[in-house]
XYZ file of C-alpha atoms in Angstrom:
139
model
C 175.632 -18.820 82.182
C 174.816 -22.038 83.961
C 176.267 -25.279 82.605
C 174.176 -27.591 80.468
C 173.301 -30.849 82.189
C 172.440 -33.402 79.489
C 176.035 -34.223 78.621
C 176.305 -38.010 78.269
C 176.590 -38.725 74.524
C 175.382 -42.308 75.043
C 172.098 -41.380 76.749
C 169.474 -39.884 74.443
C 167.180 -37.653 76.531
C 163.701 -38.998 77.146
C 160.747 -37.010 78.417
C 161.092 -38.790 81.772
C 164.785 -37.882 82.069
C 164.091 -34.302 80.992
C 161.343 -33.856 83.573
C 163.614 -35.283 86.264
C 166.088 -32.487 85.490
C 163.790 -29.504 84.920
C 161.468 -30.462 87.769
C 158.859 -27.791 88.415
C 159.298 -26.269 84.957
C 157.862 -29.266 83.145
C 154.596 -27.327 82.725
C 156.470 -24.640 80.794
C 158.108 -27.281 78.590
C 154.738 -28.812 77.778
C 153.226 -25.375 77.195
C 156.027 -24.402 74.797
C 155.631 -27.590 72.756
C 151.826 -27.255 72.725
C 152.079 -23.634 71.590
C 154.458 -24.538 68.783
C 152.250 -27.465 67.689
C 149.232 -25.161 67.593
C 150.967 -22.423 65.595
C 153.158 -24.624 63.411
C 151.618 -28.112 63.061
C 154.321 -29.098 60.565
C 157.151 -28.295 63.017
C 159.090 -31.139 64.605
C 161.625 -31.283 67.392
C 164.528 -33.624 67.888
C 167.387 -34.176 70.296
C 170.926 -34.090 68.908
C 174.238 -34.482 70.680
C 176.748 -31.793 69.740
C 180.361 -32.677 70.345
C 181.555 -29.071 70.187
C 179.398 -28.145 73.191
C 179.525 -31.638 74.691
C 175.790 -31.697 75.345
C 172.383 -32.593 74.002
C 170.297 -29.799 72.496
C 166.689 -29.906 71.377
C 166.214 -28.403 67.924
C 162.765 -27.322 66.687
C 162.563 -27.300 62.883
C 159.847 -26.032 60.556
C 160.177 -26.683 56.821
C 163.936 -27.297 57.060
C 164.371 -24.033 58.981
C 165.474 -24.125 62.607
C 163.072 -22.133 64.768
C 165.022 -22.463 68.001
C 167.416 -24.507 70.126
C 166.881 -25.607 73.720
C 169.654 -26.252 76.214
C 168.746 -27.899 79.518
C 170.109 -26.573 82.812
C 169.543 -27.834 86.345
C 165.888 -27.073 87.174
C 165.072 -25.255 83.919
C 165.824 -24.804 80.232
C 166.882 -22.014 77.885
C 165.383 -21.337 74.438
C 167.733 -19.660 71.954
C 166.830 -18.056 68.645
C 169.209 -16.763 65.976
C 168.128 -13.807 63.848
C 169.570 -11.905 60.927
C 169.128 -8.192 60.247
C 165.760 -8.737 58.514
C 164.239 -9.645 61.884
C 165.182 -6.356 63.527
C 162.074 -4.354 62.521
C 159.807 -7.248 63.507
C 161.481 -7.565 66.905
C 161.348 -3.799 67.488
C 157.611 -3.635 66.645
C 156.745 -6.736 68.682
C 155.147 -6.754 72.145
C 158.326 -8.286 73.588
C 159.750 -6.626 76.712
C 162.399 -3.962 76.229
C 165.005 -6.218 77.885
C 164.683 -8.795 75.084
C 164.814 -6.111 72.404
C 167.922 -4.669 74.033
C 169.536 -8.117 74.127
C 169.043 -8.306 70.367
C 170.377 -4.782 69.752
C 173.512 -5.248 71.811
C 174.034 -8.995 71.530
C 177.173 -10.627 70.284
C 177.184 -11.096 66.548
C 178.010 -14.412 64.931
C 178.741 -13.226 61.425
C 175.448 -11.719 60.282
C 173.282 -13.203 63.009
C 172.540 -12.363 66.632
C 171.079 -14.519 69.367
C 168.217 -14.011 71.766
C 168.222 -16.509 74.598
C 165.393 -16.835 77.106
C 165.603 -18.786 80.331
C 162.163 -20.319 80.844
C 160.871 -20.031 84.379
C 157.302 -18.755 83.975
C 154.345 -18.871 81.608
C 155.309 -15.362 80.514
C 158.710 -16.680 79.372
C 156.882 -19.267 77.257
C 154.806 -16.466 75.714
C 158.007 -14.597 74.841
C 159.484 -17.730 73.253
C 156.334 -18.266 71.198
C 156.412 -14.639 70.041
C 160.053 -15.075 68.986
C 159.105 -18.276 67.128
C 156.411 -16.322 65.246
C 159.003 -13.708 64.288
C 161.492 -16.380 63.249
C 158.872 -18.008 61.014
C 158.289 -14.704 59.189
C 161.909 -13.984 58.228
């Protein structure tokens, strides 16, 4: 996996700094945030610096529940969701591509949870992230 790029603990990411890093994928960032705002108006995102990973991550929270985390890489970003076993039937019945379902089935377990991580390059990737956010909100 590519290294995260927002690593200076003293520099809180701004939209301008983010767009300078993700370049052409700023449209996908805006689309993801707009889609979340439309579906979950009470959701809010915030940047936090995590010393264990030595980088800034963007956390989207809805009613005290984390929907997803975003890590920023050179030229793009990755959206990561963590799901427990209750999400499995919802993921299996969803319109998500088989590759994402397989990632969930075979993914590394962290206790009782498994991760699905999507690198966002296209509008379709944003659609997949929004579908995963819908699933996350239901479990």
